[in-house]
């Protein structure tokens, strides 16, 4: 069984997931040494049932299957999907391969079941772990029974935050990846996986109406929401170029048709000038941009 990269997605993020999937293969010297699979939340009926709720941060919250990030529970599905064998790398759909993930999938995990990037200070937590990219030794994660975990999640038997932040895991089984394997909105020659984590500046969304919940609160709440009602341009043009150079490859090989791209544009899943950007960035390379 080959090591496998699993990308979480839903239909609103599917094109981004396809770009992500191709980026891992394109950036590897050994693309045949691993598989890449997209996990669509729509293919997991338990996550699509209406009227469910979860315990999140100590409060009961409704579960929205159509939320922009409804795929996050899928971070815990790969061990079950691989029958608890082999290695898995699980990533968000807004993560893109820049370095060679074949090396990451084959690295010495030093007896750890999970490896991820520490992000101290995020969400005001000194011990925050970014599970948006995780390297998994599936044989050591026999307790990740995904269907049971979903039953327990929707049964309020554990808190979603504790699950996502690995608070339910034995800390001795968690190791840490170097920060460049989950590089948050930073693209350099050393980046392994670029994560365009700031939703408002995701490069393929620029100019579209914001389609996620704006959680800003305060006396001028309405003004802030009005000012942030559209996605903004990413401050680093190289990241736009990277994403659209990969998409150009997909269009050229027929994995994404122009008709599909037009349909995604009409649905506001991708910015409306995407066809022009495909032409602009075809053949672009990070090496040339940094030379």
PDB file of C-alpha atoms in Angstrom:
ATOM      1  CA  UNK A   1       0.000   0.000   0.000  1.00  0.00           C
ATOM      2  CA  UNK A   2       1.447   3.324  -1.072  1.00  0.00           C
ATOM      3  CA  UNK A   3       1.627   6.246   1.330  1.00  0.00           C
ATOM      4  CA  UNK A   4      -1.300   8.511   0.546  1.00  0.00           C
ATOM      5  CA  UNK A   5      -1.990  12.234   0.668  1.00  0.00           C
ATOM      6  CA  UNK A   6      -5.614  12.860   1.665  1.00  0.00           C
ATOM      7  CA  UNK A   7      -7.149  16.265   0.935  1.00  0.00           C
ATOM      8  CA  UNK A   8     -10.321  17.291   2.753  1.00  0.00           C
ATOM      9  CA  UNK A   9     -12.911  19.072   0.649  1.00  0.00           C
ATOM     10  CA  UNK A  10     -16.535  19.878   0.013  1.00  0.00           C
ATOM     11  CA  UNK A  11     -18.158  20.904  -3.251  1.00  0.00           C
ATOM     12  CA  UNK A  12     -17.449  24.575  -2.587  1.00  0.00           C
ATOM     13  CA  UNK A  13     -13.747  23.825  -2.182  1.00  0.00           C
ATOM     14  CA  UNK A  14     -13.453  21.036  -4.736  1.00  0.00           C
ATOM     15  CA  UNK A  15     -11.559  22.991  -7.377  1.00  0.00           C
ATOM     16  CA  UNK A  16      -9.051  24.135  -4.751  1.00  0.00           C
ATOM     17  CA  UNK A  17      -8.659  20.504  -3.689  1.00  0.00           C
ATOM     18  CA  UNK A  18      -7.952  19.467  -7.302  1.00  0.00           C
ATOM     19  CA  UNK A  19      -5.284  22.166  -7.556  1.00  0.00           C
ATOM     20  CA  UNK A  20      -3.853  20.980  -4.239  1.00  0.00           C
ATOM     21  CA  UNK A  21      -3.782  17.346  -5.390  1.00  0.00           C
ATOM     22  CA  UNK A  22      -1.927  18.168  -8.600  1.00  0.00           C
ATOM     23  CA  UNK A  23       0.546  20.406  -6.780  1.00  0.00           C
ATOM     24  CA  UNK A  24       1.809  17.518  -4.644  1.00  0.00           C
ATOM     25  CA  UNK A  25       2.531  15.385  -7.692  1.00  0.00           C
ATOM     26  CA  UNK A  26       3.984  18.256  -9.704  1.00  0.00           C
ATOM     27  CA  UNK A  27       6.423  19.221  -6.953  1.00  0.00           C
ATOM     28  CA  UNK A  28       7.747  15.716  -6.326  1.00  0.00           C
ATOM     29  CA  UNK A  29      10.727  14.009  -7.929  1.00  0.00           C
ATOM     30  CA  UNK A  30       8.993  10.688  -7.187  1.00  0.00           C
ATOM     31  CA  UNK A  31       5.309  11.312  -7.913  1.00  0.00           C
ATOM     32  CA  UNK A  32       4.616   7.608  -8.438  1.00  0.00           C
ATOM     33  CA  UNK A  33       5.772   6.742  -4.909  1.00  0.00           C
ATOM     34  CA  UNK A  34       2.548   8.004  -3.296  1.00  0.00           C
ATOM     35  CA  UNK A  35      -1.155   8.332  -4.034  1.00  0.00           C
ATOM     36  CA  UNK A  36      -3.330  11.415  -3.665  1.00  0.00           C
ATOM     37  CA  UNK A  37      -7.030  11.207  -2.807  1.00  0.00           C
ATOM     38  CA  UNK A  38      -9.658  13.886  -2.287  1.00  0.00           C
ATOM     39  CA  UNK A  39     -12.166  13.237   0.521  1.00  0.00           C
ATOM     40  CA  UNK A  40     -15.453  15.018  -0.292  1.00  0.00           C
ATOM     41  CA  UNK A  41     -17.670  15.617   2.711  1.00  0.00           C
ATOM     42  CA  UNK A  42     -20.659  14.886   0.435  1.00  0.00           C
ATOM     43  CA  UNK A  43     -19.429  11.272   0.232  1.00  0.00           C
ATOM     44  CA  UNK A  44     -19.809  10.836   4.012  1.00  0.00           C
ATOM     45  CA  UNK A  45     -23.585  10.692   4.712  1.00  0.00           C
ATOM     46  CA  UNK A  46     -23.137  11.000   8.470  1.00  0.00           C
ATOM     47  CA  UNK A  47     -21.720  14.502   7.988  1.00  0.00           C
ATOM     48  CA  UNK A  48     -24.529  15.535   5.651  1.00  0.00           C
ATOM     49  CA  UNK A  49     -27.502  14.770   7.890  1.00  0.00           C
ATOM     50  CA  UNK A  50     -29.559  17.895   8.688  1.00  0.00           C
ATOM     51  CA  UNK A  51     -30.552  18.960  12.179  1.00  0.00           C
ATOM     52  CA  UNK A  52     -27.402  17.829  13.967  1.00  0.00           C
ATOM     53  CA  UNK A  53     -25.415  19.770  16.548  1.00  0.00           C
ATOM     54  CA  UNK A  54     -22.001  19.551  18.174  1.00  0.00           C
ATOM     55  CA  UNK A  55     -20.385  20.661  21.400  1.00  0.00           C
ATOM     56  CA  UNK A  56     -17.855  23.344  20.466  1.00  0.00           C
ATOM     57  CA  UNK A  57     -15.875  25.305  23.034  1.00  0.00           C
ATOM     58  CA  UNK A  58     -18.280  24.192  25.740  1.00  0.00           C
ATOM     59  CA  UNK A  59     -21.392  25.371  23.860  1.00  0.00           C
ATOM     60  CA  UNK A  60     -23.872  23.454  21.726  1.00  0.00           C
ATOM     61  CA  UNK A  61     -23.684  24.694  18.135  1.00  0.00           C
ATOM     62  CA  UNK A  62     -25.736  23.665  15.088  1.00  0.00           C
ATOM     63  CA  UNK A  63     -23.848  21.623  12.509  1.00  0.00           C
ATOM     64  CA  UNK A  64     -24.123  23.092   9.006  1.00  0.00           C
ATOM     65  CA  UNK A  65     -23.233  20.554   6.282  1.00  0.00           C
ATOM     66  CA  UNK A  66     -22.975  23.445   3.802  1.00  0.00           C
ATOM     67  CA  UNK A  67     -20.461  25.449   5.840  1.00  0.00           C
ATOM     68  CA  UNK A  68     -17.319  26.422   3.933  1.00  0.00           C
ATOM     69  CA  UNK A  69     -15.247  24.278   6.311  1.00  0.00           C
ATOM     70  CA  UNK A  70     -17.633  21.391   6.871  1.00  0.00           C
ATOM     71  CA  UNK A  71     -14.834  19.034   5.849  1.00  0.00           C
ATOM     72  CA  UNK A  72     -12.704  19.459   8.998  1.00  0.00           C
ATOM     73  CA  UNK A  73     -13.803  16.190  10.705  1.00  0.00           C
ATOM     74  CA  UNK A  74     -12.341  14.360   7.700  1.00  0.00           C
ATOM     75  CA  UNK A  75      -8.883  15.040   9.157  1.00  0.00           C
ATOM     76  CA  UNK A  76      -9.477  11.959  11.268  1.00  0.00           C
ATOM     77  CA  UNK A  77     -10.752   9.625   8.528  1.00  0.00           C
ATOM     78  CA  UNK A  78      -7.520   8.417   6.789  1.00  0.00           C
ATOM     79  CA  UNK A  79      -6.515   5.669   9.265  1.00  0.00           C
ATOM     80  CA  UNK A  80      -9.927   4.011   8.897  1.00  0.00           C
ATOM     81  CA  UNK A  81      -9.878   4.517   5.116  1.00  0.00           C
ATOM     82  CA  UNK A  82      -6.471   2.789   4.915  1.00  0.00           C
ATOM     83  CA  UNK A  83      -7.489  -0.033   7.279  1.00  0.00           C
ATOM     84  CA  UNK A  84      -4.935   1.207   9.815  1.00  0.00           C
ATOM     85  CA  UNK A  85      -1.992   0.424   7.583  1.00  0.00           C
ATOM     86  CA  UNK A  86       0.751   2.564   6.076  1.00  0.00           C
ATOM     87  CA  UNK A  87       1.361   6.297   6.164  1.00  0.00           C
ATOM     88  CA  UNK A  88      -1.037   9.128   5.448  1.00  0.00           C
ATOM     89  CA  UNK A  89      -0.616  12.854   5.042  1.00  0.00           C
ATOM     90  CA  UNK A  90      -3.874  14.763   5.511  1.00  0.00           C
ATOM     91  CA  UNK A  91      -4.216  18.414   4.456  1.00  0.00           C
ATOM     92  CA  UNK A  92      -6.787  21.141   3.996  1.00  0.00           C
ATOM     93  CA  UNK A  93      -7.838  21.973   0.404  1.00  0.00           C
ATOM     94  CA  UNK A  94      -6.052  25.334   0.590  1.00  0.00           C
ATOM     95  CA  UNK A  95      -2.647  23.668   1.012  1.00  0.00           C
ATOM     96  CA  UNK A  96      -0.283  23.343  -1.948  1.00  0.00           C
ATOM     97  CA  UNK A  97       2.825  21.271  -2.449  1.00  0.00           C
ATOM     98  CA  UNK A  98       5.999  23.255  -3.033  1.00  0.00           C
ATOM     99  CA  UNK A  99       8.576  20.855  -1.599  1.00  0.00           C
ATOM    100  CA  UNK A 100       8.649  17.096  -2.105  1.00  0.00           C
ATOM    101  CA  UNK A 101       6.054  15.372   0.080  1.00  0.00           C
ATOM    102  CA  UNK A 102       7.532  11.987  -0.867  1.00  0.00           C
ATOM    103  CA  UNK A 103      10.355  12.841   1.518  1.00  0.00           C
ATOM    104  CA  UNK A 104       7.868  13.812   4.211  1.00  0.00           C
ATOM    105  CA  UNK A 105       5.860  10.606   3.817  1.00  0.00           C
ATOM    106  CA  UNK A 106       9.018   8.515   4.226  1.00  0.00           C
ATOM    107  CA  UNK A 107      10.595  10.401   7.117  1.00  0.00           C
ATOM    108  CA  UNK A 108      11.500   8.801  10.435  1.00  0.00           C
ATOM    109  CA  UNK A 109       8.597   9.586  12.751  1.00  0.00           C
ATOM    110  CA  UNK A 110      10.635   8.478  15.784  1.00  0.00           C
ATOM    111  CA  UNK A 111       7.841   6.372  17.191  1.00  0.00           C
ATOM    112  CA  UNK A 112       5.199   9.101  17.011  1.00  0.00           C
ATOM    113  CA  UNK A 113       1.699   8.376  15.750  1.00  0.00           C
ATOM    114  CA  UNK A 114       1.046  11.956  14.624  1.00  0.00           C
ATOM    115  CA  UNK A 115       3.307  14.749  13.447  1.00  0.00           C
ATOM    116  CA  UNK A 116       2.118  18.310  12.853  1.00  0.00           C
ATOM    117  CA  UNK A 117       3.367  21.883  13.108  1.00  0.00           C
ATOM    118  CA  UNK A 118       3.214  23.599  16.499  1.00  0.00           C
ATOM    119  CA  UNK A 119       1.731  27.079  16.366  1.00  0.00           C
ATOM    120  CA  UNK A 120       2.203  28.572  19.839  1.00  0.00           C
ATOM    121  CA  UNK A 121       0.070  31.601  20.536  1.00  0.00           C
ATOM    122  CA  UNK A 122      -2.567  30.831  17.909  1.00  0.00           C
ATOM    123  CA  UNK A 123      -6.089  31.178  19.315  1.00  0.00           C
ATOM    124  CA  UNK A 124      -4.380  32.463  22.488  1.00  0.00           C
ATOM    125  CA  UNK A 125      -3.011  28.998  23.271  1.00  0.00           C
ATOM    126  CA  UNK A 126       0.644  28.346  24.082  1.00  0.00           C
ATOM    127  CA  UNK A 127       0.402  24.699  23.011  1.00  0.00           C
ATOM    128  CA  UNK A 128      -1.698  24.991  19.851  1.00  0.00           C
ATOM    129  CA  UNK A 129      -1.072  22.307  17.205  1.00  0.00           C
ATOM    130  CA  UNK A 130      -2.080  22.971  13.589  1.00  0.00           C
ATOM    131  CA  UNK A 131      -3.908  19.818  12.478  1.00  0.00           C
ATOM    132  CA  UNK A 132      -4.577  21.270   9.025  1.00  0.00           C
ATOM    133  CA  UNK A 133      -1.500  19.263   7.945  1.00  0.00           C
ATOM    134  CA  UNK A 134      -0.824  15.966   9.731  1.00  0.00           C
ATOM    135  CA  UNK A 135       1.536  13.092   9.022  1.00  0.00           C
ATOM    136  CA  UNK A 136      -0.038   9.890  10.372  1.00  0.00           C
ATOM    137  CA  UNK A 137       1.259   6.423  11.202  1.00  0.00           C
ATOM    138  CA  UNK A 138      -2.050   4.646  10.724  1.00  0.00           C
ATOM    139  CA  UNK A 139      -1.098   1.477  12.606  1.00  0.00           C
ATOM    140  CA  UNK A 140      -0.641   3.542  15.759  1.00  0.00           C
ATOM    141  CA  UNK A 141      -4.072   5.162  15.444  1.00  0.00           C
ATOM    142  CA  UNK A 142      -6.324   2.153  15.947  1.00  0.00           C
ATOM    143  CA  UNK A 143      -8.472   4.258  18.281  1.00  0.00           C
ATOM    144  CA  UNK A 144      -9.419   6.623  15.433  1.00  0.00           C
ATOM    145  CA  UNK A 145     -12.634   4.812  14.517  1.00  0.00           C
ATOM    146  CA  UNK A 146     -14.124   7.464  12.299  1.00  0.00           C
ATOM    147  CA  UNK A 147     -17.779   6.415  12.245  1.00  0.00           C
ATOM    148  CA  UNK A 148     -17.817   5.959  16.016  1.00  0.00           C
ATOM    149  CA  UNK A 149     -16.089   9.305  16.477  1.00  0.00           C
ATOM    150  CA  UNK A 150     -18.796  10.979  14.397  1.00  0.00           C
ATOM    151  CA  UNK A 151     -21.494   9.328  16.519  1.00  0.00           C
ATOM    152  CA  UNK A 152     -19.742  10.613  19.646  1.00  0.00           C
ATOM    153  CA  UNK A 153     -19.262  14.093  18.136  1.00  0.00           C
ATOM    154  CA  UNK A 154     -22.938  14.493  17.272  1.00  0.00           C
ATOM    155  CA  UNK A 155     -23.898  12.860  20.560  1.00  0.00           C
ATOM    156  CA  UNK A 156     -22.002  15.624  22.414  1.00  0.00           C
ATOM    157  CA  UNK A 157     -19.774  13.028  24.076  1.00  0.00           C
ATOM    158  CA  UNK A 158     -16.680  15.115  23.381  1.00  0.00           C
ATOM    159  CA  UNK A 159     -15.925  18.687  22.389  1.00  0.00           C
ATOM    160  CA  UNK A 160     -15.106  19.436  18.745  1.00  0.00           C
ATOM    161  CA  UNK A 161     -12.315  21.818  19.791  1.00  0.00           C
ATOM    162  CA  UNK A 162     -10.594  19.122  21.860  1.00  0.00           C
ATOM    163  CA  UNK A 163     -10.791  16.774  18.873  1.00  0.00           C
ATOM    164  CA  UNK A 164      -9.434  19.209  16.288  1.00  0.00           C
ATOM    165  CA  UNK A 165      -6.642  20.407  18.577  1.00  0.00           C
ATOM    166  CA  UNK A 166      -5.567  16.840  19.520  1.00  0.00           C
ATOM    167  CA  UNK A 167      -6.408  17.399  23.181  1.00  0.00           C
ATOM    168  CA  UNK A 168      -7.858  13.881  23.286  1.00  0.00           C
ATOM    169  CA  UNK A 169      -4.532  12.322  22.273  1.00  0.00           C
ATOM    170  CA  UNK A 170      -1.708  11.115  24.507  1.00  0.00           C
ATOM    171  CA  UNK A 171       0.788  13.954  24.094  1.00  0.00           C
ATOM    172  CA  UNK A 172       3.678  11.476  24.064  1.00  0.00           C
ATOM    173  CA  UNK A 173       2.409  10.154  20.692  1.00  0.00           C
ATOM    174  CA  UNK A 174       2.476  13.589  19.028  1.00  0.00           C
ATOM    175  CA  UNK A 175       5.644  14.875  17.346  1.00  0.00           C
ATOM    176  CA  UNK A 176       6.328  18.093  15.524  1.00  0.00           C
ATOM    177  CA  UNK A 177       7.038  18.944  11.914  1.00  0.00           C
ATOM    178  CA  UNK A 178       9.220  21.821  10.843  1.00  0.00           C
ATOM    179  CA  UNK A 179       7.156  24.983  10.195  1.00  0.00           C
ATOM    180  CA  UNK A 180       7.838  24.930   6.450  1.00  0.00           C
ATOM    181  CA  UNK A 181       5.604  21.838   6.152  1.00  0.00           C
ATOM    182  CA  UNK A 182       2.610  24.031   7.009  1.00  0.00           C
ATOM    183  CA  UNK A 183       3.755  27.469   5.902  1.00  0.00           C
ATOM    184  CA  UNK A 184       0.974  29.916   6.745  1.00  0.00           C
ATOM    185  CA  UNK A 185       0.619  32.388   3.871  1.00  0.00           C
ATOM    186  CA  UNK A 186       4.405  32.426   3.407  1.00  0.00           C
ATOM    187  CA  UNK A 187       6.005  31.237   0.176  1.00  0.00           C
ATOM    188  CA  UNK A 188       9.807  30.995   0.002  1.00  0.00           C
ATOM    189  CA  UNK A 189      12.378  28.670  -1.535  1.00  0.00           C
ATOM    190  CA  UNK A 190      12.221  26.651   1.705  1.00  0.00           C
ATOM    191  CA  UNK A 191       8.439  26.186   1.786  1.00  0.00           C
ATOM    192  CA  UNK A 192       7.353  22.548   1.821  1.00  0.00           C
ATOM    193  CA  UNK A 193       3.579  23.027   1.892  1.00  0.00           C
ATOM    194  CA  UNK A 194       2.032  26.449   1.383  1.00  0.00           C
ATOM    195  CA  UNK A 195      -1.140  26.954   3.406  1.00  0.00           C
ATOM    196  CA  UNK A 196      -3.237  29.922   2.280  1.00  0.00           C
ATOM    197  CA  UNK A 197      -4.910  29.912   5.655  1.00  0.00           C
ATOM    198  CA  UNK A 198      -6.320  33.458   5.709  1.00  0.00           C
ATOM    199  CA  UNK A 199      -9.659  32.831   4.078  1.00  0.00           C
ATOM    200  CA  UNK A 200     -10.260  36.454   3.085  1.00  0.00           C
ATOM    201  CA  UNK A 201      -7.152  36.494   0.856  1.00  0.00           C
ATOM    202  CA  UNK A 202      -7.291  33.054  -0.742  1.00  0.00           C
ATOM    203  CA  UNK A 203      -5.900  33.751  -4.236  1.00  0.00           C
ATOM    204  CA  UNK A 204      -8.617  31.998  -6.258  1.00  0.00           C
ATOM    205  CA  UNK A 205     -11.415  33.908  -4.471  1.00  0.00           C
ATOM    206  CA  UNK A 206     -10.369  37.554  -4.964  1.00  0.00           C
ATOM    207  CA  UNK A 207     -13.366  39.838  -5.525  1.00  0.00           C
ATOM    208  CA  UNK A 208     -16.045  37.249  -4.744  1.00  0.00           C
ATOM    209  CA  UNK A 209     -18.665  37.783  -2.038  1.00  0.00           C
ATOM    210  CA  UNK A 210     -17.512  36.358   1.289  1.00  0.00           C
ATOM    211  CA  UNK A 211     -19.278  33.012   1.800  1.00  0.00           C
ATOM    212  CA  UNK A 212     -18.278  32.200   5.364  1.00  0.00           C
ATOM    213  CA  UNK A 213     -19.462  33.518   8.712  1.00  0.00           C
ATOM    214  CA  UNK A 214     -17.810  36.789   9.711  1.00  0.00           C
ATOM    215  CA  UNK A 215     -17.254  36.439  13.445  1.00  0.00           C
ATOM    216  CA  UNK A 216     -16.261  40.028  14.210  1.00  0.00           C
ATOM    217  CA  UNK A 217     -18.173  41.513  17.134  1.00  0.00           C
ATOM    218  CA  UNK A 218     -18.360  45.005  18.584  1.00  0.00           C
ATOM    219  CA  UNK A 219     -20.176  48.335  18.490  1.00  0.00           C
ATOM    220  CA  UNK A 220     -19.339  48.878  14.801  1.00  0.00           C
ATOM    221  CA  UNK A 221     -20.097  45.291  13.815  1.00  0.00           C
ATOM    222  CA  UNK A 222     -22.250  46.228  10.808  1.00  0.00           C
ATOM    223  CA  UNK A 223     -19.566  48.527   9.393  1.00  0.00           C
ATOM    224  CA  UNK A 224     -16.868  45.862   9.717  1.00  0.00           C
ATOM    225  CA  UNK A 225     -19.057  43.261   8.052  1.00  0.00           C
ATOM    226  CA  UNK A 226     -19.882  45.645   5.208  1.00  0.00           C
ATOM    227  CA  UNK A 227     -16.187  46.506   4.701  1.00  0.00           C
ATOM    228  CA  UNK A 228     -15.225  42.809   4.631  1.00  0.00           C
ATOM    229  CA  UNK A 229     -18.021  41.551   2.394  1.00  0.00           C
ATOM    230  CA  UNK A 230     -15.669  40.570  -0.458  1.00  0.00           C
ATOM    231  CA  UNK A 231     -12.526  38.479  -0.670  1.00  0.00           C
ATOM    232  CA  UNK A 232      -9.385  40.566  -1.014  1.00  0.00           C
ATOM    233  CA  UNK A 233      -6.279  40.104  -3.160  1.00  0.00           C
ATOM    234  CA  UNK A 234      -3.511  38.113  -1.516  1.00  0.00           C
ATOM    235  CA  UNK A 235      -0.678  40.437  -0.463  1.00  0.00           C
ATOM    236  CA  UNK A 236       1.892  38.090  -2.022  1.00  0.00           C
ATOM    237  CA  UNK A 237       1.371  37.870  -5.818  1.00  0.00           C
ATOM    238  CA  UNK A 238       3.620  34.784  -5.966  1.00  0.00           C
ATOM    239  CA  UNK A 239       0.931  32.791  -4.206  1.00  0.00           C
ATOM    240  CA  UNK A 240      -1.661  33.745  -6.800  1.00  0.00           C
ATOM    241  CA  UNK A 241       0.841  32.794  -9.499  1.00  0.00           C
ATOM    242  CA  UNK A 242       1.556  29.407  -7.907  1.00  0.00           C
ATOM    243  CA  UNK A 243      -2.112  28.457  -7.647  1.00  0.00           C
ATOM    244  CA  UNK A 244      -2.945  29.491 -11.200  1.00  0.00           C
ATOM    245  CA  UNK A 245       0.150  27.908 -12.720  1.00  0.00           C
ATOM    246  CA  UNK A 246      -1.010  24.581 -11.258  1.00  0.00           C
ATOM    247  CA  UNK A 247      -4.542  25.192 -12.496  1.00  0.00           C
ATOM    248  CA  UNK A 248      -3.118  25.906 -15.961  1.00  0.00           C
ATOM    249  CA  UNK A 249      -1.532  22.445 -15.916  1.00  0.00           C
ATOM    250  CA  UNK A 250      -4.884  20.887 -15.030  1.00  0.00           C
ATOM    251  CA  UNK A 251      -6.655  22.745 -17.833  1.00  0.00           C
ATOM    252  CA  UNK A 252      -3.967  21.813 -20.359  1.00  0.00           C
ATOM    253  CA  UNK A 253      -4.134  18.114 -19.487  1.00  0.00           C
ATOM    254  CA  UNK A 254      -7.939  18.128 -19.456  1.00  0.00           C
ATOM    255  CA  UNK A 255      -8.356  17.257 -15.756  1.00  0.00           C
ATOM    256  CA  UNK A 256     -10.266  20.522 -15.368  1.00  0.00           C
ATOM    257  CA  UNK A 257     -12.201  21.582 -18.453  1.00  0.00           C
ATOM    258  CA  UNK A 258     -12.887  25.173 -19.398  1.00  0.00           C
ATOM    259  CA  UNK A 259     -16.596  24.405 -19.067  1.00  0.00           C
ATOM    260  CA  UNK A 260     -16.039  23.145 -15.517  1.00  0.00           C
ATOM    261  CA  UNK A 261     -14.053  26.251 -14.702  1.00  0.00           C
ATOM    262  CA  UNK A 262     -16.795  28.477 -16.095  1.00  0.00           C
ATOM    263  CA  UNK A 263     -19.355  26.592 -13.992  1.00  0.00           C
ATOM    264  CA  UNK A 264     -17.242  27.096 -10.854  1.00  0.00           C
ATOM    265  CA  UNK A 265     -16.955  30.794 -11.682  1.00  0.00           C
ATOM    266  CA  UNK A 266     -20.725  31.081 -12.119  1.00  0.00           C
ATOM    267  CA  UNK A 267     -21.217  29.428  -8.732  1.00  0.00           C
ATOM    268  CA  UNK A 268     -18.811  31.924  -7.117  1.00  0.00           C
ATOM    269  CA  UNK A 269     -16.495  29.100  -6.062  1.00  0.00           C
ATOM    270  CA  UNK A 270     -13.607  30.696  -7.957  1.00  0.00           C
ATOM    271  CA  UNK A 271     -12.900  34.255  -9.085  1.00  0.00           C
ATOM    272  CA  UNK A 272     -14.413  35.411 -12.360  1.00  0.00           C
ATOM    273  CA  UNK A 273     -11.123  36.235 -14.101  1.00  0.00           C
ATOM    274  CA  UNK A 274      -9.754  32.723 -13.643  1.00  0.00           C
ATOM    275  CA  UNK A 275      -9.515  31.959 -17.358  1.00  0.00           C
ATOM    276  CA  UNK A 276      -7.374  35.042 -17.897  1.00  0.00           C
ATOM    277  CA  UNK A 277      -5.156  34.125 -14.930  1.00  0.00           C
ATOM    278  CA  UNK A 278      -4.666  30.620 -16.321  1.00  0.00           C
ATOM    279  CA  UNK A 279      -3.276  32.213 -19.474  1.00  0.00           C
ATOM    280  CA  UNK A 280      -1.156  34.697 -17.517  1.00  0.00           C
ATOM    281  CA  UNK A 281       0.527  32.166 -15.248  1.00  0.00           C
ATOM    282  CA  UNK A 282       0.916  29.151 -17.539  1.00  0.00           C
ATOM    283  CA  UNK A 283       4.526  27.957 -17.189  1.00  0.00           C
ATOM    284  CA  UNK A 284       5.274  30.127 -14.140  1.00  0.00           C
ATOM    285  CA  UNK A 285       7.783  28.683 -11.674  1.00  0.00           C
ATOM    286  CA  UNK A 286       8.721  29.700  -8.159  1.00  0.00           C
ATOM    287  CA  UNK A 287      12.397  29.217  -8.928  1.00  0.00           C
ATOM    288  CA  UNK A 288      12.251  31.786 -11.702  1.00  0.00           C
ATOM    289  CA  UNK A 289      10.255  34.182  -9.494  1.00  0.00           C
ATOM    290  CA  UNK A 290      12.873  33.993  -6.730  1.00  0.00           C
ATOM    291  CA  UNK A 291      15.901  34.164  -9.035  1.00  0.00           C
TER     292      UNK A 291
END
